[in-house]
Amino acid sequence: MSIEFQFDAQAGTARAGRLLTPHGEVETPVFMPVGTAATVKSVPQDVLEELGVQILLGNTYHLYLRPGVETVRTLGGLHRFMAWPRAILTDSGGFQVFSLNELRKVTEEGVTFRSHLDGSSHFFTPESAMAAQIGLGADIIMAFDECTEYPADRSRTQASMEMTLRWAERSKKYFEEHKREVPWNQYPVPSTQRQEKGAVAGNWVLGTGCSTQSLFGIVQGGMDLALRKESAERTVGIGFPGYAIGGLSVGEPRERTREVVEATLQYLPSDKPRYLMGVGTPEEIVEYASLGIDMMDCVLPTRAARHGLLFTSEGKISIKQARYTEEEGPLDPNCGCRVCRRYSRAYLRHLYASNEVLAQVLNTLHNLSFYLDTMRRVRHSIRLGEESRFLSGLWSQPKP
Ligand SMILES: [Zn+2]
């Protein structure tokens, strides 16, 4: 078994359901916190479990450079290495290669790039990106694609899309030939982790030697709606258990992102999970869930938290501002997270101003709680059939 996807409620174009993975169940629509280097910065794994995180994202590019795929594979794969018994998704490394490397060189065969750590030269191909993701051993892995830059003219966008399609076929071929090599089949998870996983995820059993990863395809096509349609149809033609919409949030206006997502979604099969990569703000994740997106990820809640930018039911707060120096109330009176239950705005402001490590920890905890709660309310609203609440009542943002 690899994954199964079922949705049991619909409201308009939105749907709520569950994704069953070899490492437990994920309720959808889901927001996936980003754990770039096998850690969601400043938050221990047991706290992520308490927050109700069911799936994390790891970045292949970063893990490939440090500690290295072979190290993680030898230690039993990412789940065992980072002591995280629940589901994991890794990206293919393509996006980081394109966004972090100005000196990259792209050919039909693959991409040559330099490490941002030490300047050393590396080469990713669809095959080596699959080998890396199989070695890391996430539940869901992504085809190697080229994220088309923005802006790009039509001929450039089309050529890039065609190469991504050829790379998708090569990714799938390599994956099908090597998927039995996933480390969790060779290294059973320790019994304590297995018991814990059993407690949260019913009868899903690890280390039985018979489960495999799932490879998702990625739709490209830039901002061109006709190319998006063609990319979606031909990617579906190759055949994957789930589909991602890539190449967005690359600098285009927000209205354009929505337009492309809406146009692309209609060509993706409704019985497969649909993953929008790299979005967004709390308002945006609600909006995309209402359009029928099932999975999203973004560094925004964790990165913003480290810069003192906090999302609340009353709008965004920059906790560094002097106006909070003597505010005794909680960060968000409508948030039940452990930070809002215990600490004042004044204390959080003091921690941030003093550059205390705890500021990052608490700010990240609140922002993640806020995102996860938002998605919980979205799923609840879909089950109640109250689609309209997504964009009006559920998320209202008066200025603080
Ligand atoms: Zn809170």
mmCIF file of C-alpha atoms and ligand atoms in Angstrom:
data_model
loop_
_atom_site.group_PDB
_atom_site.id
_atom_site.type_symbol
_atom_site.label_atom_id
_atom_site.label_comp_id
_atom_site.label_asym_id
_atom_site.label_seq_id
_atom_site.Cartn_x
_atom_site.Cartn_y
_atom_site.Cartn_z
ATOM 1 C CA MET A 1 0.000 0.000 0.000
ATOM 2 C CA SER A 2 1.163 3.572 -0.617
ATOM 3 C CA ILE A 3 -1.614 6.154 -0.143
ATOM 4 C CA GLU A 4 -5.389 6.249 -0.356
ATOM 5 C CA PHE A 5 -7.456 9.397 -0.666
ATOM 6 C CA GLN A 6 -11.133 9.713 0.188
ATOM 7 C CA PHE A 7 -13.280 12.773 0.652
ATOM 8 C CA ASP A 8 -16.533 12.477 2.545
ATOM 9 C CA ALA A 9 -17.926 16.022 2.402
ATOM 10 C CA GLN A 10 -18.210 18.711 -0.236
ATOM 11 C CA ALA A 11 -19.329 22.330 -0.097
ATOM 12 C CA GLY A 12 -19.283 24.034 -3.468
ATOM 13 C CA THR A 13 -15.891 23.229 -4.970
ATOM 14 C CA ALA A 14 -14.307 22.548 -1.552
ATOM 15 C CA ARG A 15 -13.939 19.036 -0.204
ATOM 16 C CA ALA A 16 -12.986 17.526 3.158
ATOM 17 C CA GLY A 17 -11.572 14.058 3.540
ATOM 18 C CA ARG A 18 -8.542 12.049 4.514
ATOM 19 C CA LEU A 19 -5.295 10.937 3.032
ATOM 20 C CA LEU A 20 -4.129 7.566 4.342
ATOM 21 C CA THR A 21 -0.340 7.206 4.253
ATOM 22 C CA PRO A 22 2.042 4.466 5.446
ATOM 23 C CA HIS A 23 2.653 6.721 8.479
ATOM 24 C CA GLY A 24 -0.873 7.589 9.472
ATOM 25 C CA GLU A 25 -3.912 9.519 8.463
ATOM 26 C CA VAL A 26 -3.961 13.145 7.311
ATOM 27 C CA GLU A 27 -7.206 15.110 7.428
ATOM 28 C CA THR A 28 -7.673 17.313 4.362
ATOM 29 C CA PRO A 29 -7.626 20.108 3.370
ATOM 30 C CA VAL A 30 -4.322 20.259 5.216
ATOM 31 C CA PHE A 31 -1.653 22.864 5.808
ATOM 32 C CA MET A 32 1.789 21.220 6.016
ATOM 33 C CA PRO A 33 4.384 23.000 8.205
ATOM 34 C CA VAL A 34 7.791 23.195 6.564
ATOM 35 C CA GLY A 35 10.615 21.302 8.284
ATOM 36 C CA THR A 36 13.403 22.327 5.932
ATOM 37 C CA ALA A 37 16.358 20.549 7.536
ATOM 38 C CA ALA A 38 14.381 17.750 9.254
ATOM 39 C CA THR A 39 13.132 20.232 11.850
ATOM 40 C CA VAL A 40 10.348 22.797 12.000
ATOM 41 C CA LYS A 41 12.641 25.530 13.272
ATOM 42 C CA SER A 42 12.459 25.899 17.081
ATOM 43 C CA VAL A 43 9.636 23.368 17.655
ATOM 44 C CA PRO A 44 10.322 19.856 19.058
ATOM 45 C CA GLN A 45 8.503 16.939 17.444
ATOM 46 C CA ASP A 46 6.405 16.075 20.535
ATOM 47 C CA VAL A 47 5.028 19.636 20.544
ATOM 48 C CA LEU A 48 4.188 19.336 16.825
ATOM 49 C CA GLU A 49 2.218 16.195 17.732
ATOM 50 C CA GLU A 50 0.388 18.091 20.470
ATOM 51 C CA LEU A 51 -0.503 20.807 17.979
ATOM 52 C CA GLY A 52 -2.106 18.119 15.830
ATOM 53 C CA VAL A 53 0.388 18.204 12.937
ATOM 54 C CA GLN A 54 -0.273 15.061 10.855
ATOM 55 C CA ILE A 55 2.173 15.709 8.009
ATOM 56 C CA LEU A 56 5.415 17.684 7.653
ATOM 57 C CA LEU A 57 7.339 18.835 4.611
ATOM 58 C CA GLY A 58 11.093 18.263 4.272
ATOM 59 C CA ASN A 59 13.376 19.869 1.664
ATOM 60 C CA THR A 60 15.408 17.407 -0.380
ATOM 61 C CA TYR A 61 17.913 20.057 -1.490
ATOM 62 C CA HIS A 62 18.862 20.957 2.097
ATOM 63 C CA LEU A 63 18.904 17.359 3.377
ATOM 64 C CA TYR A 64 20.934 16.208 0.357
ATOM 65 C CA LEU A 65 23.616 18.803 1.189
ATOM 66 C CA ARG A 66 23.431 18.256 4.958
ATOM 67 C CA PRO A 67 23.519 15.677 6.547
ATOM 68 C CA GLY A 68 23.442 13.851 3.178
ATOM 69 C CA VAL A 69 20.991 11.282 1.829
ATOM 70 C CA GLU A 70 23.233 8.306 2.610
ATOM 71 C CA THR A 71 23.464 9.322 6.277
ATOM 72 C CA VAL A 72 19.675 9.596 6.609
ATOM 73 C CA ARG A 73 19.133 6.329 4.691
ATOM 74 C CA THR A 74 21.627 4.436 6.855
ATOM 75 C CA LEU A 75 19.839 5.727 9.953
ATOM 76 C CA GLY A 76 16.551 4.307 8.707
ATOM 77 C CA GLY A 77 15.122 7.223 6.733
ATOM 78 C CA LEU A 78 13.706 10.599 7.769
ATOM 79 C CA HIS A 79 10.946 9.292 10.076
ATOM 80 C CA ARG A 80 13.380 7.382 12.223
ATOM 81 C CA PHE A 81 16.214 9.931 11.941
ATOM 82 C CA MET A 82 14.058 12.824 13.181
ATOM 83 C CA ALA A 83 11.859 10.673 15.479
ATOM 84 C CA TRP A 84 8.690 11.658 13.654
ATOM 85 C CA PRO A 85 6.306 8.706 13.272
ATOM 86 C CA ARG A 86 3.656 10.599 11.296
ATOM 87 C CA ALA A 87 3.548 11.379 7.563
ATOM 88 C CA ILE A 88 6.243 13.326 5.674
ATOM 89 C CA LEU A 89 6.348 14.833 2.178
ATOM 90 C CA THR A 90 9.610 15.839 0.485
ATOM 91 C CA ASP A 91 9.908 18.212 -2.460
ATOM 92 C CA SER A 92 12.193 17.202 -5.324
ATOM 93 C CA GLY A 93 14.895 19.796 -4.694
ATOM 94 C CA GLY A 94 14.040 21.496 -7.983
ATOM 95 C CA PHE A 95 12.546 24.624 -6.461
ATOM 96 C CA GLN A 96 15.547 25.315 -4.172
ATOM 97 C CA VAL A 97 17.979 24.659 -7.022
ATOM 98 C CA PHE A 98 16.123 27.291 -9.045
ATOM 99 C CA SER A 99 15.543 29.793 -6.257
ATOM 100 C CA LEU A 100 18.883 29.597 -4.394
ATOM 101 C CA ASN A 101 21.278 29.190 -7.312
ATOM 102 C CA GLU A 102 21.891 32.024 -9.710
ATOM 103 C CA LEU A 103 24.787 30.093 -11.278
ATOM 104 C CA ARG A 104 22.763 26.947 -12.065
ATOM 105 C CA LYS A 105 23.083 25.385 -15.520
ATOM 106 C CA VAL A 106 20.069 23.563 -16.921
ATOM 107 C CA THR A 107 20.314 20.952 -19.683
ATOM 108 C CA GLU A 108 17.985 18.222 -20.873
ATOM 109 C CA GLU A 109 19.882 15.799 -18.663
ATOM 110 C CA GLY A 110 19.526 17.802 -15.438
ATOM 111 C CA VAL A 111 20.711 20.795 -13.427
ATOM 112 C CA THR A 112 24.231 21.654 -12.289
ATOM 113 C CA PHE A 113 24.243 23.886 -9.219
ATOM 114 C CA ARG A 114 26.509 25.103 -6.459
ATOM 115 C CA SER A 115 25.924 24.405 -2.791
ATOM 116 C CA HIS A 116 24.888 27.539 -0.874
ATOM 117 C CA LEU A 117 26.870 26.094 2.062
ATOM 118 C CA ASP A 118 30.361 25.650 0.597
ATOM 119 C CA GLY A 119 30.169 26.447 -3.118
ATOM 120 C CA SER A 120 30.764 22.814 -4.141
ATOM 121 C CA SER A 121 29.302 21.723 -7.494
ATOM 122 C CA HIS A 122 26.421 19.215 -7.703
ATOM 123 C CA PHE A 123 24.256 17.710 -10.431
ATOM 124 C CA PHE A 124 20.561 16.796 -10.053
ATOM 125 C CA THR A 125 18.734 14.729 -12.652
ATOM 126 C CA PRO A 126 15.189 13.384 -12.443
ATOM 127 C CA GLU A 127 16.765 10.013 -11.603
ATOM 128 C CA SER A 128 19.126 11.316 -8.900
ATOM 129 C CA ALA A 129 16.347 13.454 -7.371
ATOM 130 C CA MET A 130 14.204 10.303 -7.131
ATOM 131 C CA ALA A 131 17.103 8.308 -5.657
ATOM 132 C CA ALA A 132 17.586 11.059 -3.048
ATOM 133 C CA GLN A 133 13.896 11.111 -2.126
ATOM 134 C CA ILE A 134 13.697 7.314 -1.948
ATOM 135 C CA GLY A 135 16.755 7.359 0.334
ATOM 136 C CA LEU A 136 15.173 10.003 2.580
ATOM 137 C CA GLY A 137 12.017 7.883 2.674
ATOM 138 C CA ALA A 138 9.128 10.367 2.948
ATOM 139 C CA ASP A 139 5.594 9.025 2.420
ATOM 140 C CA ILE A 140 4.939 11.347 -0.511
ATOM 141 C CA ILE A 141 7.679 12.464 -2.900
ATOM 142 C CA MET A 142 7.618 14.861 -5.841
ATOM 143 C CA ALA A 143 8.647 14.544 -9.488
ATOM 144 C CA PHE A 144 11.689 16.612 -10.529
ATOM 145 C CA ASP A 145 10.459 19.691 -12.372
ATOM 146 C CA GLU A 146 11.671 23.029 -13.624
ATOM 147 C CA CYS A 147 10.031 25.953 -11.859
ATOM 148 C CA THR A 148 9.591 28.424 -14.724
ATOM 149 C CA GLU A 149 10.813 31.884 -13.779
ATOM 150 C CA TYR A 150 8.489 34.897 -13.706
ATOM 151 C CA PRO A 151 8.042 36.695 -15.979
ATOM 152 C CA ALA A 152 8.711 34.409 -18.976
ATOM 153 C CA ASP A 153 7.468 34.682 -22.560
ATOM 154 C CA ARG A 154 5.284 32.013 -24.131
ATOM 155 C CA SER A 155 7.977 30.131 -26.054
ATOM 156 C CA ARG A 156 10.233 29.981 -22.996
ATOM 157 C CA THR A 157 7.278 28.874 -20.791
ATOM 158 C CA GLN A 158 6.294 26.184 -23.286
ATOM 159 C CA ALA A 159 9.842 24.829 -23.632
ATOM 160 C CA SER A 160 10.163 24.695 -19.847
ATOM 161 C CA MET A 161 6.796 22.930 -19.519
ATOM 162 C CA GLU A 162 7.776 20.355 -22.160
ATOM 163 C CA MET A 163 11.002 19.593 -20.310
ATOM 164 C CA THR A 164 9.111 19.212 -17.012
ATOM 165 C CA LEU A 165 6.829 16.675 -18.764
ATOM 166 C CA ARG A 166 9.827 14.689 -20.027
ATOM 167 C CA TRP A 167 11.372 14.874 -16.543
ATOM 168 C CA ALA A 168 8.064 13.659 -15.051
ATOM 169 C CA GLU A 169 8.211 10.540 -17.219
ATOM 170 C CA ARG A 170 11.841 9.919 -16.248
ATOM 171 C CA SER A 171 10.978 10.500 -12.557
ATOM 172 C CA LYS A 172 8.133 7.986 -12.718
ATOM 173 C CA LYS A 173 10.196 5.368 -14.561
ATOM 174 C CA TYR A 174 13.038 5.555 -12.004
ATOM 175 C CA PHE A 175 10.592 5.549 -9.096
ATOM 176 C CA GLU A 176 8.711 2.468 -10.321
ATOM 177 C CA GLU A 177 11.983 0.570 -10.736
ATOM 178 C CA HIS A 178 13.375 1.517 -7.313
ATOM 179 C CA LYS A 179 10.432 2.152 -4.978
ATOM 180 C CA ARG A 180 11.045 -1.060 -3.012
ATOM 181 C CA GLU A 181 14.346 0.413 -1.799
ATOM 182 C CA VAL A 182 12.660 2.810 0.641
ATOM 183 C CA PRO A 183 14.558 2.589 3.966
ATOM 184 C CA TRP A 184 11.520 1.976 6.185
ATOM 185 C CA ASN A 185 11.230 -1.449 4.565
ATOM 186 C CA GLN A 186 14.764 -2.303 5.666
ATOM 187 C CA TYR A 187 14.777 -0.597 9.042
ATOM 188 C CA PRO A 188 11.646 -1.145 11.151
ATOM 189 C CA VAL A 189 10.718 1.776 13.370
ATOM 190 C CA PRO A 190 11.523 1.180 17.085
ATOM 191 C CA SER A 191 8.667 -0.261 19.079
ATOM 192 C CA THR A 192 8.066 2.885 21.154
ATOM 193 C CA GLN A 193 7.507 4.945 18.008
ATOM 194 C CA ARG A 194 5.414 2.196 16.485
ATOM 195 C CA GLN A 195 3.154 2.045 19.538
ATOM 196 C CA GLU A 196 2.737 5.780 19.473
ATOM 197 C CA LYS A 197 1.903 5.728 15.794
ATOM 198 C CA GLY A 198 -0.578 2.921 16.365
ATOM 199 C CA ALA A 199 -2.278 5.036 19.005
ATOM 200 C CA VAL A 200 -2.795 7.986 16.694
ATOM 201 C CA ALA A 201 -3.305 6.236 13.418
ATOM 202 C CA GLY A 202 -5.324 3.109 13.991
ATOM 203 C CA ASN A 203 -4.151 0.011 12.208
ATOM 204 C CA TRP A 204 -1.430 1.448 10.006
ATOM 205 C CA VAL A 205 1.637 -0.631 10.657
ATOM 206 C CA LEU A 206 5.198 0.344 9.848
ATOM 207 C CA GLY A 207 8.125 -1.709 8.768
ATOM 208 C CA THR A 208 6.135 -4.568 7.334
ATOM 209 C CA GLY A 209 8.275 -4.537 4.204
ATOM 210 C CA CYS A 210 5.327 -4.151 1.887
ATOM 211 C CA SER A 211 4.494 -0.431 1.818
ATOM 212 C CA THR A 212 5.927 2.046 -0.659
ATOM 213 C CA GLN A 213 6.114 5.800 -1.168
ATOM 214 C CA SER A 214 3.801 7.727 -3.506
ATOM 215 C CA LEU A 215 5.152 9.929 -6.298
ATOM 216 C CA PHE A 216 3.131 13.042 -7.200
ATOM 217 C CA GLY A 217 3.327 14.815 -10.574
ATOM 218 C CA ILE A 218 3.708 18.603 -10.852
ATOM 219 C CA VAL A 219 1.822 20.855 -13.269
ATOM 220 C CA GLN A 220 3.807 23.804 -14.693
ATOM 221 C CA GLY A 221 3.000 26.186 -17.558
ATOM 222 C CA GLY A 222 3.793 29.559 -16.022
ATOM 223 C CA MET A 223 0.979 32.129 -16.064
ATOM 224 C CA ASP A 224 -0.347 30.914 -19.437
ATOM 225 C CA LEU A 225 -3.762 29.299 -18.917
ATOM 226 C CA ALA A 226 -3.645 27.276 -22.167
ATOM 227 C CA LEU A 227 -0.233 25.864 -21.234
ATOM 228 C CA ARG A 228 -1.497 25.112 -17.722
ATOM 229 C CA LYS A 229 -4.354 23.095 -19.268
ATOM 230 C CA GLU A 230 -1.966 21.230 -21.533
ATOM 231 C CA SER A 231 0.501 20.571 -18.700
ATOM 232 C CA ALA A 232 -2.317 19.297 -16.443
ATOM 233 C CA GLU A 233 -3.780 16.984 -19.081
ATOM 234 C CA ARG A 234 -0.430 15.540 -20.133
ATOM 235 C CA THR A 235 0.769 15.106 -16.529
ATOM 236 C CA VAL A 236 -2.482 13.277 -15.747
ATOM 237 C CA GLY A 237 -1.822 11.232 -18.890
ATOM 238 C CA ILE A 238 1.486 10.032 -17.412
ATOM 239 C CA GLY A 239 -0.480 8.974 -14.337
ATOM 240 C CA PHE A 240 0.274 9.774 -10.680
ATOM 241 C CA PRO A 241 -1.598 9.104 -7.407
ATOM 242 C CA GLY A 242 -1.683 12.876 -6.710
ATOM 243 C CA TYR A 243 -0.999 16.156 -8.504
ATOM 244 C CA ALA A 244 0.672 19.386 -7.475
ATOM 245 C CA ILE A 245 0.353 22.839 -8.974
ATOM 246 C CA GLY A 246 3.872 24.283 -9.060
ATOM 247 C CA GLY A 247 5.484 27.432 -10.385
ATOM 248 C CA LEU A 248 3.281 29.870 -8.460
ATOM 249 C CA SER A 249 4.099 32.404 -5.718
ATOM 250 C CA VAL A 250 7.147 33.343 -7.814
ATOM 251 C CA GLY A 251 6.436 37.081 -7.850
ATOM 252 C CA GLU A 252 3.201 37.247 -9.826
ATOM 253 C CA PRO A 253 0.231 39.317 -8.558
ATOM 254 C CA ARG A 254 -2.051 37.453 -6.143
ATOM 255 C CA GLU A 255 -5.075 37.689 -8.479
ATOM 256 C CA ARG A 256 -3.042 35.933 -11.162
ATOM 257 C CA THR A 257 -2.141 33.102 -8.757
ATOM 258 C CA ARG A 258 -5.821 32.518 -8.022
ATOM 259 C CA GLU A 259 -6.742 32.639 -11.699
ATOM 260 C CA VAL A 260 -4.091 30.032 -12.598
ATOM 261 C CA VAL A 261 -5.077 27.765 -9.684
ATOM 262 C CA GLU A 262 -8.752 27.900 -10.620
ATOM 263 C CA ALA A 263 -8.015 27.257 -14.302
ATOM 264 C CA THR A 264 -5.664 24.349 -13.533
ATOM 265 C CA LEU A 265 -7.908 22.629 -10.983
ATOM 266 C CA GLN A 266 -10.617 21.855 -13.515
ATOM 267 C CA TYR A 267 -8.215 19.594 -15.435
ATOM 268 C CA LEU A 268 -7.062 17.597 -12.398
ATOM 269 C CA PRO A 269 -8.976 14.425 -11.447
ATOM 270 C CA SER A 270 -11.298 15.028 -8.502
ATOM 271 C CA ASP A 271 -10.592 11.627 -6.944
ATOM 272 C CA LYS A 272 -6.867 12.367 -6.446
ATOM 273 C CA PRO A 273 -5.284 14.735 -3.886
ATOM 274 C CA ARG A 274 -4.467 18.206 -5.270
ATOM 275 C CA TYR A 275 -1.511 20.027 -3.760
ATOM 276 C CA LEU A 276 -0.793 23.743 -4.207
ATOM 277 C CA MET A 277 2.900 24.321 -3.518
ATOM 278 C CA GLY A 278 4.237 27.273 -1.557
ATOM 279 C CA VAL A 279 1.129 29.203 -0.385
ATOM 280 C CA GLY A 280 0.137 31.256 1.503
ATOM 281 C CA THR A 281 -1.316 33.741 4.007
ATOM 282 C CA PRO A 282 -4.168 32.607 6.306
ATOM 283 C CA GLU A 283 -6.683 34.270 3.951
ATOM 284 C CA GLU A 284 -5.125 32.531 0.953
ATOM 285 C CA ILE A 285 -5.107 29.026 2.400
ATOM 286 C CA VAL A 286 -8.811 29.409 3.210
ATOM 287 C CA GLU A 287 -9.488 30.683 -0.295
ATOM 288 C CA TYR A 288 -7.568 27.866 -2.016
ATOM 289 C CA ALA A 289 -9.251 25.233 0.156
ATOM 290 C CA SER A 290 -12.575 26.683 -0.952
ATOM 291 C CA LEU A 291 -11.490 26.240 -4.587
ATOM 292 C CA GLY A 292 -10.828 22.528 -3.991
ATOM 293 C CA ILE A 293 -7.145 22.369 -3.019
ATOM 294 C CA ASP A 294 -6.425 19.524 -0.558
ATOM 295 C CA MET A 295 -2.816 20.184 0.479
ATOM 296 C CA MET A 296 -0.699 23.321 0.942
ATOM 297 C CA ASP A 297 2.660 24.228 2.441
ATOM 298 C CA CYS A 298 4.428 27.484 3.142
ATOM 299 C CA VAL A 299 7.317 28.820 5.211
ATOM 300 C CA LEU A 300 5.270 31.944 5.987
ATOM 301 C CA PRO A 301 3.928 31.099 9.493
ATOM 302 C CA THR A 302 7.315 29.883 10.761
ATOM 303 C CA ARG A 303 9.513 32.441 8.980
ATOM 304 C CA ALA A 304 7.230 35.366 9.858
ATOM 305 C CA ALA A 305 7.194 34.229 13.504
ATOM 306 C CA ARG A 306 10.978 34.478 13.665
ATOM 307 C CA HIS A 307 10.645 38.080 12.480
ATOM 308 C CA GLY A 308 8.026 38.898 15.105
ATOM 309 C CA LEU A 309 5.111 38.901 12.658
ATOM 310 C CA LEU A 310 2.147 37.115 14.197
ATOM 311 C CA PHE A 311 -1.184 36.116 12.659
ATOM 312 C CA THR A 312 -4.244 36.569 14.867
ATOM 313 C CA SER A 313 -8.025 36.508 14.547
ATOM 314 C CA GLU A 314 -7.836 40.308 14.722
ATOM 315 C CA GLY A 315 -5.253 40.658 11.967
ATOM 316 C CA LYS A 316 -1.456 40.702 11.748
ATOM 317 C CA ILE A 317 0.589 41.932 14.693
ATOM 318 C CA SER A 318 4.217 43.046 14.638
ATOM 319 C CA ILE A 319 5.159 42.196 18.210
ATOM 320 C CA LYS A 320 8.328 44.313 18.065
ATOM 321 C CA GLN A 321 6.282 47.518 18.203
ATOM 322 C CA ALA A 322 6.620 49.671 21.317
ATOM 323 C CA ARG A 323 2.816 49.898 21.614
ATOM 324 C CA TYR A 324 2.792 46.381 23.106
ATOM 325 C CA THR A 325 5.327 47.158 25.870
ATOM 326 C CA GLU A 326 2.710 47.303 28.613
ATOM 327 C CA GLU A 327 -0.157 45.249 27.125
ATOM 328 C CA GLU A 328 -1.228 42.641 29.616
ATOM 329 C CA GLY A 329 -3.716 40.825 27.386
ATOM 330 C CA PRO A 330 -2.999 37.678 25.362
ATOM 331 C CA LEU A 331 -1.601 37.851 21.850
ATOM 332 C CA ASP A 332 -4.939 36.675 20.416
ATOM 333 C CA PRO A 333 -7.959 36.566 22.767
ATOM 334 C CA ASN A 334 -9.653 34.087 20.416
ATOM 335 C CA CYS A 335 -6.715 31.653 20.265
ATOM 336 C CA GLY A 336 -6.561 28.703 22.658
ATOM 337 C CA CYS A 337 -2.912 27.839 22.013
ATOM 338 C CA ARG A 338 -0.494 27.344 24.877
ATOM 339 C CA VAL A 339 1.145 30.727 24.169
ATOM 340 C CA CYS A 340 -2.078 32.733 24.223
ATOM 341 C CA ARG A 341 -3.314 30.877 27.322
ATOM 342 C CA ARG A 342 -0.220 31.749 29.322
ATOM 343 C CA TYR A 343 1.701 34.805 28.159
ATOM 344 C CA SER A 344 0.963 38.502 27.661
ATOM 345 C CA ARG A 345 1.715 40.634 24.639
ATOM 346 C CA ALA A 346 4.053 42.642 26.860
ATOM 347 C CA TYR A 347 6.107 39.542 27.689
ATOM 348 C CA LEU A 348 6.273 38.416 24.057
ATOM 349 C CA ARG A 349 7.342 41.912 23.042
ATOM 350 C CA HIS A 350 10.049 41.907 25.721
ATOM 351 C CA LEU A 351 11.379 38.496 24.577
ATOM 352 C CA TYR A 352 11.531 39.667 20.982
ATOM 353 C CA ALA A 353 13.175 42.994 21.831
ATOM 354 C CA SER A 354 15.741 41.144 23.986
ATOM 355 C CA ASN A 355 16.498 38.699 21.171
ATOM 356 C CA GLU A 356 15.692 35.767 23.450
ATOM 357 C CA VAL A 357 15.560 32.263 21.943
ATOM 358 C CA LEU A 358 12.157 31.759 23.600
ATOM 359 C CA ALA A 359 10.704 34.518 21.414
ATOM 360 C CA GLN A 360 11.227 32.345 18.322
ATOM 361 C CA VAL A 361 9.814 29.286 20.060
ATOM 362 C CA LEU A 362 6.633 30.961 21.327
ATOM 363 C CA ASN A 363 6.012 33.033 18.194
ATOM 364 C CA THR A 364 6.365 29.949 15.991
ATOM 365 C CA LEU A 365 4.085 27.923 18.253
ATOM 366 C CA HIS A 366 1.331 30.518 18.046
ATOM 367 C CA ASN A 367 1.570 31.035 14.271
ATOM 368 C CA LEU A 368 1.511 27.288 13.611
ATOM 369 C CA SER A 369 -1.458 26.860 15.980
ATOM 370 C CA PHE A 370 -3.243 29.660 14.173
ATOM 371 C CA TYR A 371 -2.722 28.043 10.753
ATOM 372 C CA LEU A 372 -3.714 24.580 11.983
ATOM 373 C CA ASP A 373 -6.824 25.966 13.723
ATOM 374 C CA THR A 374 -7.756 27.843 10.562
ATOM 375 C CA MET A 375 -7.650 24.604 8.568
ATOM 376 C CA ARG A 376 -9.623 22.777 11.275
ATOM 377 C CA ARG A 377 -12.348 25.387 10.961
ATOM 378 C CA VAL A 378 -12.261 25.095 7.179
ATOM 379 C CA ARG A 379 -12.752 21.313 7.389
ATOM 380 C CA HIS A 380 -15.547 21.792 9.916
ATOM 381 C CA SER A 381 -17.272 24.346 7.698
ATOM 382 C CA ILE A 382 -17.068 22.024 4.683
ATOM 383 C CA ARG A 383 -18.666 19.239 6.735
ATOM 384 C CA LEU A 384 -21.416 21.636 7.783
ATOM 385 C CA GLY A 385 -21.847 22.632 4.148
ATOM 386 C CA GLU A 386 -21.189 26.271 4.908
ATOM 387 C CA GLU A 387 -18.987 27.202 2.019
ATOM 388 C CA SER A 388 -19.877 30.853 2.238
ATOM 389 C CA ARG A 389 -18.373 31.100 5.707
ATOM 390 C CA PHE A 390 -14.876 30.592 4.275
ATOM 391 C CA LEU A 391 -14.618 33.969 2.724
ATOM 392 C CA SER A 392 -16.919 36.013 4.919
ATOM 393 C CA GLY A 393 -17.404 34.952 8.532
ATOM 394 C CA LEU A 394 -14.668 32.398 9.074
ATOM 395 C CA TRP A 395 -11.856 34.725 8.218
ATOM 396 C CA SER A 396 -12.506 38.358 8.957
ATOM 397 C CA GLN A 397 -9.618 40.692 9.437
ATOM 398 C CA PRO A 398 -10.329 44.049 11.012
ATOM 399 C CA LYS A 399 -7.238 46.195 11.505
ATOM 400 C CA PRO A 400 -5.720 45.769 14.980
HETATM 401 ZN ZN ZN B 1 -2.186 31.549 20.140
#
